[in-house]
């Protein structure tokens, strides 16, 4: 029988979901979906000082926004829970009991200070643990434990350990000398498990078949393999992917601007575009395909196509990709997204949008090519949603104070009053005659009208903007601008 693929994403809720972690989640998700397997979400909240419920909620929210649904985990439930490490102490106690029975752990009473002194005295001959407590008499240690003497539990590794070898699904054969793993701590003196113990117990009891994660965990893997073996569990397949760098070659962080999924969402990126961009940070279908939907990612996802070298996060490429997704989107969908953004910006409300779907559709068609991120929208269309425009000082100085601007406004007003029906085509036809009639340059005439109607020299196409604004408001704006020109 072929074993069902079970993978997990195990964030520590010590902050927001970073794009690097989002990529880990995405690859695990895609791998599970590709194989018809199970994607488990586990919350590694063992760091009580830095883990918060808000962070957990924000991580779940970010995963949902990215479209990464999990089969087992918080909210979803499942047969291998609980899915929060802080609720799994029974599992860790059970695993520790097993290791006690098989003699693979021993209590250690060394204080951190004592250990540090011995390490210094040894002049760097060893830096892990010198096994002082390994040879203690069991009757003696039982008594010390009984009297409440603080102690940790250490793994007793083999005396002459063989190399630890595993076949990493991304990096190929990895070999570590057995001596790289010392008698490390599994359970702290306060009874809590260390990461390397908790993670293995969880991966084992959750029947995880593949551990796909960042290569910042590569050095933990030999230790974890030793624990899997000590517990008598099968060792999962490991796949370690390289880190994500900023364009300066340093590990991607907040210094490079937005680094969390939430920040990109707030900057107006589409989830589809972000997922596509992150998917290609270290994975590819071939050497040319750049637009990859979630479905295509799932269809083509194989671990062997994860790149071995660090990926560079280039926000310019993401911006470009966002534009591609915006323009390729169904018109109605873009319109609805635009309406949502305008509502959020307080420019419109759902009632108005429902009452004038066509008007919003025309507006959407006008702005889509000019939108790089959703955050551009309020600025682009704001002039349509205000009773009065405020003419920018600079625009006034550059255009309205030019000679002839007043005459252009008067003439435009007279012309537009008569245009019927008030659509872009007829508005254009009517206004095109003005420059000649006024003996003025076209540019100045149209820029004057533009500044009067939109308040600025750079805006959406003029005739369409006027049509969308409607006759009444357009005439009112021309009237209001007239006193701003030179008499
Ligand atoms: N909680 C760990 C982290 O966020 C999980 C590491 C792992 O995947 O084993 O780095």
Short mmCIF file of C-alpha atoms and ligand atoms in Angstrom, two decimals:
data_model
loop_
_atom_site.label_atom_id
_atom_site.label_comp_id
_atom_site.label_asym_id
_atom_site.label_seq_id
_atom_site.Cartn_x
_atom_site.Cartn_y
_atom_site.Cartn_z
CA UNK A 1 0.00 0.00 0.00
CA UNK A 2 1.30 3.43 -0.86
CA UNK A 3 1.58 5.61 2.20
CA UNK A 4 -0.49 8.79 2.18
CA UNK A 5 1.65 11.88 1.98
CA UNK A 6 1.38 13.90 5.18
CA UNK A 7 3.24 17.17 5.47
CA UNK A 8 3.13 19.95 8.00
CA UNK A 9 3.71 23.65 8.24
CA UNK A 10 4.79 24.45 11.77
CA UNK A 11 5.09 28.19 12.35
CA UNK A 12 6.14 29.62 15.68
CA UNK A 13 3.62 32.38 16.44
CA UNK A 14 6.27 34.88 17.41
CA UNK A 15 5.44 37.37 14.68
CA UNK A 16 3.63 37.81 11.40
CA UNK A 17 3.85 35.32 8.55
CA UNK A 18 7.08 36.22 6.74
CA UNK A 19 7.21 35.60 2.99
CA UNK A 20 9.92 33.00 3.58
CA UNK A 21 7.58 31.06 5.84
CA UNK A 22 4.74 31.63 3.40
CA UNK A 23 6.85 29.92 0.77
CA UNK A 24 7.46 26.98 3.13
CA UNK A 25 3.70 26.77 3.71
CA UNK A 26 2.98 27.03 -0.01
CA UNK A 27 5.41 24.27 -1.00
CA UNK A 28 4.08 21.96 1.71
CA UNK A 29 0.53 22.70 0.62
CA UNK A 30 1.31 22.19 -3.08
CA UNK A 31 3.14 18.95 -2.34
CA UNK A 32 0.21 17.62 -0.30
CA UNK A 33 -2.33 18.63 -2.95
CA UNK A 34 -0.20 17.20 -5.76
CA UNK A 35 -0.15 13.82 -4.03
CA UNK A 36 -3.70 13.91 -2.75
CA UNK A 37 -2.16 13.98 0.70
CA UNK A 38 -2.77 15.80 3.94
CA UNK A 39 -1.54 19.28 4.83
CA UNK A 40 -1.23 19.72 8.59
CA UNK A 41 -0.91 23.07 10.29
CA UNK A 42 0.82 22.87 13.65
CA UNK A 43 1.48 25.83 15.89
CA UNK A 44 4.91 25.61 17.50
CA UNK A 45 4.06 27.87 20.41
CA UNK A 46 6.57 26.57 22.92
CA UNK A 47 8.27 29.92 23.38
CA UNK A 48 5.93 31.38 26.00
CA UNK A 49 7.49 34.81 25.95
CA UNK A 50 7.22 35.44 22.24
CA UNK A 51 4.18 33.37 21.22
CA UNK A 52 0.86 35.18 21.23
CA UNK A 53 -2.71 34.38 20.24
CA UNK A 54 -2.73 37.50 18.05
CA UNK A 55 0.22 36.19 16.09
CA UNK A 56 -1.46 32.81 15.68
CA UNK A 57 -4.64 34.49 14.45
CA UNK A 58 -2.63 36.66 12.06
CA UNK A 59 -0.81 33.62 10.66
CA UNK A 60 -4.07 31.74 10.07
CA UNK A 61 -5.49 34.83 8.44
CA UNK A 62 -2.50 35.20 6.13
CA UNK A 63 -2.67 31.53 5.13
CA UNK A 64 -6.37 31.84 4.35
CA UNK A 65 -5.75 34.97 2.33
CA UNK A 66 -3.09 33.11 0.34
CA UNK A 67 -5.63 30.36 -0.32
CA UNK A 68 -3.65 27.72 1.57
CA UNK A 69 -6.27 25.59 3.26
CA UNK A 70 -5.13 23.01 5.79
CA UNK A 71 -6.72 19.62 6.38
CA UNK A 72 -5.74 19.26 10.01
CA UNK A 73 -4.83 21.91 12.52
CA UNK A 74 -6.36 24.82 14.40
CA UNK A 75 -10.05 25.30 13.59
CA UNK A 76 -9.97 22.35 11.15
CA UNK A 77 -9.31 19.79 13.91
CA UNK A 78 -8.20 16.28 12.97
CA UNK A 79 -7.27 12.89 14.40
CA UNK A 80 -3.69 13.72 15.30
CA UNK A 81 -4.23 16.75 17.53
CA UNK A 82 -3.99 18.79 19.54
CA UNK A 83 -2.23 21.00 17.01
CA UNK A 84 -0.72 23.49 19.43
CA UNK A 85 2.53 22.34 21.01
CA UNK A 86 1.58 23.87 24.34
CA UNK A 87 -1.32 21.41 24.46
CA UNK A 88 0.77 18.38 23.65
CA UNK A 89 2.63 17.86 26.92
CA UNK A 90 1.14 14.36 27.29
CA UNK A 91 2.75 13.29 24.03
CA UNK A 92 6.12 14.63 25.13
CA UNK A 93 5.81 12.98 28.55
CA UNK A 94 4.90 9.72 26.83
CA UNK A 95 7.88 9.92 24.50
CA UNK A 96 10.19 10.74 27.41
CA UNK A 97 8.83 7.74 29.33
CA UNK A 98 9.60 5.52 26.34
CA UNK A 99 13.14 6.81 26.17
CA UNK A 100 13.59 6.30 29.92
CA UNK A 101 12.45 2.71 29.56
CA UNK A 102 14.87 2.04 26.75
CA UNK A 103 17.67 3.81 28.58
CA UNK A 104 18.10 6.41 25.84
CA UNK A 105 17.87 9.38 28.19
CA UNK A 106 19.42 10.31 31.51
CA UNK A 107 18.85 13.12 33.97
CA UNK A 108 21.50 15.80 34.13
CA UNK A 109 21.97 17.99 37.18
CA UNK A 110 24.72 20.22 35.81
CA UNK A 111 24.00 23.90 36.21
CA UNK A 112 24.51 26.15 33.17
CA UNK A 113 27.23 28.01 35.10
CA UNK A 114 29.07 24.81 36.04
CA UNK A 115 28.93 23.64 32.46
CA UNK A 116 30.21 26.93 31.15
CA UNK A 117 33.16 26.85 33.59
CA UNK A 118 34.15 23.33 32.55
CA UNK A 119 33.87 24.28 28.91
CA UNK A 120 36.19 27.24 29.41
CA UNK A 121 38.60 25.13 31.42
CA UNK A 122 38.70 22.60 28.58
CA UNK A 123 39.84 25.41 26.32
CA UNK A 124 37.35 24.67 23.59
CA UNK A 125 38.08 20.94 23.39
CA UNK A 126 34.33 20.34 23.41
CA UNK A 127 31.36 22.67 23.31
CA UNK A 128 28.28 20.49 23.80
CA UNK A 129 28.19 18.35 26.90
CA UNK A 130 30.94 16.40 28.64
CA UNK A 131 28.60 13.65 29.82
CA UNK A 132 29.42 14.15 33.49
CA UNK A 133 25.94 13.03 34.51
CA UNK A 134 25.77 10.12 32.14
CA UNK A 135 27.57 7.77 34.43
CA UNK A 136 25.68 8.57 37.61
CA UNK A 137 24.26 5.75 39.66
CA UNK A 138 20.52 5.36 38.83
CA UNK A 139 19.57 4.90 42.50
CA UNK A 140 21.39 8.10 43.27
CA UNK A 141 19.77 10.10 40.47
CA UNK A 142 16.33 8.79 41.41
CA UNK A 143 16.86 10.14 44.90
CA UNK A 144 18.06 13.52 43.68
CA UNK A 145 15.00 13.78 41.45
CA UNK A 146 12.82 12.73 44.37
CA UNK A 147 14.19 15.56 46.50
CA UNK A 148 13.33 18.04 43.76
CA UNK A 149 16.84 18.83 42.53
CA UNK A 150 16.59 20.70 39.21
CA UNK A 151 17.54 18.55 36.24
CA UNK A 152 17.15 18.28 32.51
CA UNK A 153 16.82 15.11 30.44
CA UNK A 154 19.54 14.44 27.91
CA UNK A 155 19.62 12.03 25.03
CA UNK A 156 22.26 9.33 25.47
CA UNK A 157 23.83 9.10 22.05
CA UNK A 158 25.86 6.07 21.01
CA UNK A 159 29.50 6.02 22.10
CA UNK A 160 30.95 5.51 18.69
CA UNK A 161 28.21 6.81 16.45
CA UNK A 162 28.21 6.18 12.72
CA UNK A 163 27.82 9.06 10.27
CA UNK A 164 24.32 10.40 10.00
CA UNK A 165 23.33 10.20 6.37
CA UNK A 166 20.10 11.17 4.71
CA UNK A 167 18.94 11.82 1.22
CA UNK A 168 17.61 15.36 1.14
CA UNK A 169 14.96 15.69 -1.55
CA UNK A 170 16.38 19.06 -2.57
CA UNK A 171 20.06 18.89 -1.72
CA UNK A 172 20.84 15.24 -2.36
CA UNK A 173 22.88 13.10 0.02
CA UNK A 174 23.75 14.84 3.26
CA UNK A 175 26.34 13.38 5.59
CA UNK A 176 27.15 14.52 9.11
CA UNK A 177 29.70 12.89 11.41
CA UNK A 178 27.91 11.02 14.20
CA UNK A 179 29.95 13.00 16.70
CA UNK A 180 28.17 16.17 15.50
CA UNK A 181 25.32 15.18 17.79
CA UNK A 182 26.15 15.33 21.47
CA UNK A 183 24.00 14.35 24.44
CA UNK A 184 21.68 17.29 23.90
CA UNK A 185 18.80 18.31 26.12
CA UNK A 186 15.36 16.94 25.24
CA UNK A 187 13.44 18.19 28.25
CA UNK A 188 14.30 21.33 30.18
CA UNK A 189 14.34 21.63 33.96
CA UNK A 190 10.87 23.20 33.89
CA UNK A 191 9.58 20.08 32.14
CA UNK A 192 9.10 21.69 28.71
CA UNK A 193 10.47 19.97 25.62
CA UNK A 194 13.18 21.57 23.49
CA UNK A 195 12.38 22.28 19.84
CA UNK A 196 14.30 19.26 18.56
CA UNK A 197 12.42 16.92 20.87
CA UNK A 198 8.93 18.43 20.48
CA UNK A 199 9.25 18.66 16.73
CA UNK A 200 10.25 15.00 16.37
CA UNK A 201 7.58 13.74 18.76
CA UNK A 202 4.99 15.75 16.86
CA UNK A 203 6.21 14.73 13.42
CA UNK A 204 6.23 11.11 14.56
CA UNK A 205 2.81 11.10 16.20
CA UNK A 206 1.30 13.16 13.40
CA UNK A 207 2.70 10.59 10.96
CA UNK A 208 4.49 13.20 8.90
CA UNK A 209 6.07 11.62 5.82
CA UNK A 210 7.97 14.63 4.44
CA UNK A 211 9.51 17.56 6.30
CA UNK A 212 9.82 20.45 3.86
CA UNK A 213 11.40 23.51 5.45
CA UNK A 214 14.05 26.20 5.22
CA UNK A 215 17.70 25.24 5.34
CA UNK A 216 18.14 27.29 8.48
CA UNK A 217 16.96 24.03 10.10
CA UNK A 218 19.49 21.83 8.31
CA UNK A 219 21.76 21.70 11.35
CA UNK A 220 18.85 20.41 13.46
CA UNK A 221 18.16 17.51 11.14
CA UNK A 222 20.94 15.14 12.32
CA UNK A 223 19.76 15.63 15.90
CA UNK A 224 16.19 15.01 14.90
CA UNK A 225 17.11 11.87 13.00
CA UNK A 226 18.82 10.51 16.11
CA UNK A 227 15.67 11.20 18.15
CA UNK A 228 13.40 9.58 15.54
CA UNK A 229 15.59 6.51 15.69
CA UNK A 230 15.76 6.50 19.47
CA UNK A 231 11.97 6.57 19.55
CA UNK A 232 11.81 3.72 17.06
CA UNK A 233 10.00 5.79 14.43
CA UNK A 234 10.54 5.92 10.71
CA UNK A 235 12.54 8.96 9.68
CA UNK A 236 10.57 11.19 7.28
CA UNK A 237 11.97 12.44 4.01
CA UNK A 238 13.63 15.82 4.51
CA UNK A 239 13.67 18.62 1.95
CA UNK A 240 15.56 21.76 2.84
CA UNK A 241 15.19 24.81 0.68
CA UNK A 242 17.54 27.72 0.57
CA UNK A 243 16.71 31.05 2.10
CA UNK A 244 15.25 34.07 0.39
CA UNK A 245 17.57 37.02 -0.03
CA UNK A 246 16.95 40.69 -0.65
CA UNK A 247 18.42 42.22 -3.81
CA UNK A 248 21.46 43.17 -1.71
CA UNK A 249 22.26 39.51 -1.11
CA UNK A 250 21.32 39.66 2.57
CA UNK A 251 18.63 37.50 4.12
CA UNK A 252 15.22 39.03 3.41
CA UNK A 253 13.93 40.99 6.36
CA UNK A 254 11.94 44.08 7.21
CA UNK A 255 14.97 46.14 6.26
CA UNK A 256 14.09 45.39 2.64
CA UNK A 257 10.59 46.88 3.02
CA UNK A 258 7.55 44.67 3.31
CA UNK A 259 8.54 41.19 4.42
CA UNK A 260 5.30 39.80 5.83
CA UNK A 261 2.30 38.59 3.89
CA UNK A 262 0.20 41.10 5.80
CA UNK A 263 2.40 43.98 4.68
CA UNK A 264 2.12 42.97 1.02
CA UNK A 265 -1.62 42.64 1.42
CA UNK A 266 -1.77 46.10 2.92
CA UNK A 267 0.35 47.47 0.10
CA UNK A 268 -2.34 46.37 -2.33
CA UNK A 269 -0.93 43.20 -3.85
CA UNK A 270 -3.29 40.47 -5.01
CA UNK A 271 -3.05 37.16 -3.27
CA UNK A 272 -2.87 35.33 -6.62
CA UNK A 273 0.10 37.42 -7.70
CA UNK A 274 1.91 37.04 -4.40
CA UNK A 275 1.37 33.27 -4.43
CA UNK A 276 2.66 33.08 -8.01
CA UNK A 277 5.68 35.18 -7.17
CA UNK A 278 6.53 33.24 -4.01
CA UNK A 279 6.00 29.93 -5.81
CA UNK A 280 8.77 30.85 -8.25
CA UNK A 281 11.20 31.88 -5.53
CA UNK A 282 13.23 28.74 -5.74
CA UNK A 283 10.92 26.50 -7.73
CA UNK A 284 9.98 26.39 -11.39
CA UNK A 285 8.01 24.39 -13.90
CA UNK A 286 10.64 24.92 -16.58
CA UNK A 287 13.07 27.65 -17.51
CA UNK A 288 10.53 30.02 -19.00
CA UNK A 289 7.07 29.84 -17.42
CA UNK A 290 6.46 32.79 -15.11
CA UNK A 291 2.70 32.92 -14.75
CA UNK A 292 1.65 29.94 -12.68
CA UNK A 293 -1.73 29.59 -11.02
CA UNK A 294 -2.29 27.64 -7.82
CA UNK A 295 -3.78 24.80 -9.85
CA UNK A 296 -0.77 24.65 -12.14
CA UNK A 297 1.54 24.80 -9.15
CA UNK A 298 -0.26 21.81 -7.65
CA UNK A 299 -0.22 19.96 -10.94
CA UNK A 300 3.50 20.39 -11.53
CA UNK A 301 4.89 20.52 -8.02
CA UNK A 302 7.80 18.15 -7.47
CA UNK A 303 10.47 18.57 -4.82
CA UNK A 304 13.25 17.86 -7.28
CA UNK A 305 12.53 21.18 -9.00
CA UNK A 306 13.22 23.20 -5.87
CA UNK A 307 16.39 25.14 -6.53
CA UNK A 308 19.43 24.58 -4.42
CA UNK A 309 20.68 28.15 -4.48
CA UNK A 310 19.19 31.14 -2.66
CA UNK A 311 16.34 32.97 -4.35
CA UNK A 312 16.31 36.73 -4.58
CA UNK A 313 13.16 38.60 -3.68
CA UNK A 314 12.75 41.40 -6.19
CA UNK A 315 9.77 43.58 -5.40
CA UNK A 316 9.87 45.10 -8.91
CA UNK A 317 9.12 41.68 -10.38
CA UNK A 318 6.31 41.19 -7.92
CA UNK A 319 4.91 44.57 -8.90
CA UNK A 320 5.04 43.60 -12.56
CA UNK A 321 3.36 40.29 -11.82
CA UNK A 322 0.66 42.05 -9.85
CA UNK A 323 -0.07 44.16 -12.93
CA UNK A 324 -0.32 41.04 -15.08
CA UNK A 325 -2.86 39.54 -12.70
CA UNK A 326 -4.86 42.74 -12.53
CA UNK A 327 -5.10 43.03 -16.29
CA UNK A 328 -5.85 39.35 -16.86
CA UNK A 329 -8.64 39.32 -14.34
CA UNK A 330 -12.28 39.05 -15.42
CA UNK A 331 -13.72 42.55 -15.73
CA UNK A 332 -16.45 41.96 -13.15
CA UNK A 333 -14.02 40.57 -10.64
CA UNK A 334 -11.72 43.55 -11.00
CA UNK A 335 -14.70 45.86 -10.66
CA UNK A 336 -15.76 44.16 -7.43
CA UNK A 337 -12.25 44.30 -6.03
CA UNK A 338 -12.02 47.97 -6.99
CA UNK A 339 -15.33 48.70 -5.29
CA UNK A 340 -14.06 46.94 -2.16
CA UNK A 341 -10.95 49.11 -2.15
CA UNK A 342 -12.98 52.28 -2.65
CA UNK A 343 -15.29 51.28 0.15
CA UNK A 344 -12.34 50.67 2.42
CA UNK A 345 -11.01 54.11 1.52
CA UNK A 346 -14.38 55.59 2.45
CA UNK A 347 -15.03 56.83 -1.09
CA UNK A 348 -18.10 54.80 -1.82
CA UNK A 349 -20.42 52.21 -0.31
CA UNK A 350 -22.04 48.97 -1.34
CA UNK A 351 -25.41 50.60 -1.99
CA UNK A 352 -24.02 52.97 -4.58
CA UNK A 353 -22.01 50.18 -6.19
CA UNK A 354 -25.10 47.97 -6.41
CA UNK A 355 -27.18 50.80 -7.85
CA UNK A 356 -24.73 51.64 -10.67
CA UNK A 357 -22.90 48.46 -11.70
CA UNK A 358 -22.35 49.71 -15.25
CA UNK A 359 -20.88 53.00 -14.17
CA UNK A 360 -18.47 51.14 -11.90
CA UNK A 361 -17.73 48.73 -14.72
CA UNK A 362 -16.75 51.60 -17.02
CA UNK A 363 -14.60 53.10 -14.31
CA UNK A 364 -12.91 49.76 -13.70
CA UNK A 365 -12.13 49.40 -17.41
CA UNK A 366 -10.60 52.86 -17.38
CA UNK A 367 -8.34 52.33 -14.37
CA UNK A 368 -7.24 48.73 -14.73
CA UNK A 369 -4.29 49.45 -17.02
CA UNK A 370 -3.13 52.21 -14.74
CA UNK A 371 -3.24 50.17 -11.55
CA UNK A 372 -0.05 48.60 -10.26
CA UNK A 373 -1.33 47.76 -6.81
CA UNK A 374 -4.81 48.11 -5.36
CA UNK A 375 -3.52 50.96 -3.23
CA UNK A 376 -3.26 53.08 -6.38
CA UNK A 377 -7.04 53.01 -6.81
CA UNK A 378 -8.29 55.64 -4.36
CA UNK A 379 -5.77 58.15 -5.68
CA UNK A 380 -6.65 57.44 -9.30
CA UNK A 381 -10.40 57.76 -8.95
CA UNK A 382 -10.83 59.92 -5.86
CA UNK A 383 -11.78 62.97 -7.94
CA UNK A 384 -14.98 61.21 -8.98
CA UNK A 385 -16.14 60.74 -5.42
CA UNK A 386 -15.92 64.20 -3.99
CA UNK A 387 -18.26 67.15 -4.14
CA UNK A 388 -15.54 69.64 -4.81
CA UNK A 389 -12.06 69.15 -6.15
CA UNK A 390 -9.20 70.96 -4.57
CA UNK A 391 -6.95 72.18 -7.35
CA UNK A 392 -3.31 71.42 -6.57
CA UNK A 393 -1.24 74.61 -6.19
CA UNK A 394 1.29 73.38 -8.67
CA UNK A 395 -1.37 72.54 -11.24
CA UNK A 396 -2.87 75.97 -10.83
CA UNK A 397 0.47 77.69 -11.28
CA UNK A 398 1.43 75.61 -14.28
CA UNK A 399 -1.89 75.61 -16.11
CA UNK A 400 -4.71 77.76 -14.75
CA UNK A 401 -2.62 80.90 -14.46
CA UNK A 402 -1.56 80.63 -18.10
CA UNK A 403 -3.01 83.14 -20.49
CA UNK A 404 -6.16 81.85 -22.14
CA UNK A 405 -7.01 79.34 -19.40
CA UNK A 406 -10.06 81.35 -18.35
CA UNK A 407 -11.34 81.54 -21.90
CA UNK A 408 -10.82 77.80 -22.33
CA UNK A 409 -12.89 77.11 -19.22
CA UNK A 410 -15.71 79.37 -20.38
CA UNK A 411 -15.74 77.80 -23.82
CA UNK A 412 -15.57 74.25 -22.46
CA UNK A 413 -18.47 75.01 -20.18
CA UNK A 414 -20.63 76.32 -23.02
CA UNK A 415 -19.74 73.35 -25.20
CA UNK A 416 -20.33 70.69 -22.58
CA UNK A 417 -23.64 72.14 -21.64
CA UNK A 418 -24.92 71.16 -25.08
CA UNK A 419 -23.40 67.70 -25.45
CA UNK A 420 -26.14 65.13 -25.52
CA UNK A 421 -25.99 62.29 -24.72
CA UNK A 422 -23.16 63.03 -22.35
CA UNK A 423 -20.79 60.24 -23.37
CA UNK A 424 -17.04 60.15 -23.88
CA UNK A 425 -17.21 60.02 -27.63
CA UNK A 426 -19.45 63.07 -27.99
CA UNK A 427 -17.60 64.95 -25.27
CA UNK A 428 -14.38 64.38 -27.14
CA UNK A 429 -15.88 65.43 -30.49
CA UNK A 430 -17.22 68.62 -28.94
CA UNK A 431 -14.05 69.59 -27.07
CA UNK A 432 -11.74 68.81 -30.02
CA UNK A 433 -13.11 71.85 -31.83
CA UNK A 434 -12.12 74.25 -29.06
CA UNK A 435 -8.39 74.84 -29.63
CA UNK A 436 -8.93 76.03 -33.16
CA UNK A 437 -11.85 78.20 -32.21
CA UNK A 438 -9.88 79.75 -29.34
CA UNK A 439 -6.67 79.85 -31.32
CA UNK A 440 -4.95 78.07 -28.49
CA UNK A 441 -2.71 75.02 -28.27
CA UNK A 442 -4.73 71.82 -27.76
CA UNK A 443 -2.51 70.82 -24.87
CA UNK A 444 -3.28 73.94 -22.90
CA UNK A 445 -7.02 73.71 -23.53
CA UNK A 446 -7.26 70.09 -22.47
CA UNK A 447 -4.89 70.49 -19.51
CA UNK A 448 -6.96 73.45 -18.32
CA UNK A 449 -10.13 71.37 -18.43
CA UNK A 450 -8.32 68.48 -16.79
CA UNK A 451 -7.05 70.59 -13.90
CA UNK A 452 -10.49 72.14 -13.41
CA UNK A 453 -12.23 68.77 -13.39
CA UNK A 454 -9.71 66.56 -11.59
CA UNK A 455 -7.61 69.09 -9.66
CA UNK A 456 -4.38 67.76 -11.12
CA UNK A 457 -2.38 67.61 -14.34
CA UNK A 458 -2.02 63.84 -14.33
CA UNK A 459 -5.22 61.85 -14.30
CA UNK A 460 -7.26 59.20 -16.04
CA UNK A 461 -8.14 59.89 -19.69
CA UNK A 462 -9.97 63.19 -19.82
CA UNK A 463 -13.07 62.58 -21.94
CA UNK A 464 -13.92 59.32 -20.18
CA UNK A 465 -13.39 61.01 -16.83
CA UNK A 466 -15.79 63.81 -17.74
CA UNK A 467 -18.39 61.31 -18.93
CA UNK A 468 -18.13 59.36 -15.69
CA UNK A 469 -18.32 62.49 -13.61
CA UNK A 470 -21.48 63.61 -15.41
CA UNK A 471 -22.58 66.94 -16.77
CA UNK A 472 -23.74 68.66 -13.57
CA UNK A 473 -20.59 68.08 -11.51
CA UNK A 474 -18.36 68.82 -14.50
CA UNK A 475 -19.99 72.21 -15.11
CA UNK A 476 -19.85 73.00 -11.40
CA UNK A 477 -16.11 72.27 -11.35
CA UNK A 478 -15.48 74.43 -14.37
CA UNK A 479 -17.38 77.23 -12.64
CA UNK A 480 -15.39 76.77 -9.47
CA UNK A 481 -12.08 76.84 -11.38
CA UNK A 482 -12.77 80.00 -13.30
CA UNK A 483 -11.90 82.36 -10.42
CA UNK A 484 -8.56 80.50 -10.09
CA UNK A 485 -7.48 81.69 -13.51
CA UNK A 486 -5.99 85.08 -14.25
CA UNK A 487 -8.84 87.51 -14.90
N1 LIG B 1 8.58 26.21 14.43
C1 LIG B 1 9.73 25.98 13.60
C2 LIG B 1 9.98 27.26 12.81
O1 LIG B 1 9.09 28.07 12.67
C3 LIG B 1 9.44 24.82 12.70
C4 LIG B 1 10.63 24.28 12.06
C5 LIG B 1 10.34 23.00 11.35
O2 LIG B 1 9.71 23.05 10.31
O3 LIG B 1 10.73 21.95 11.88
O4 LIG B 1 11.08 27.49 12.36
#
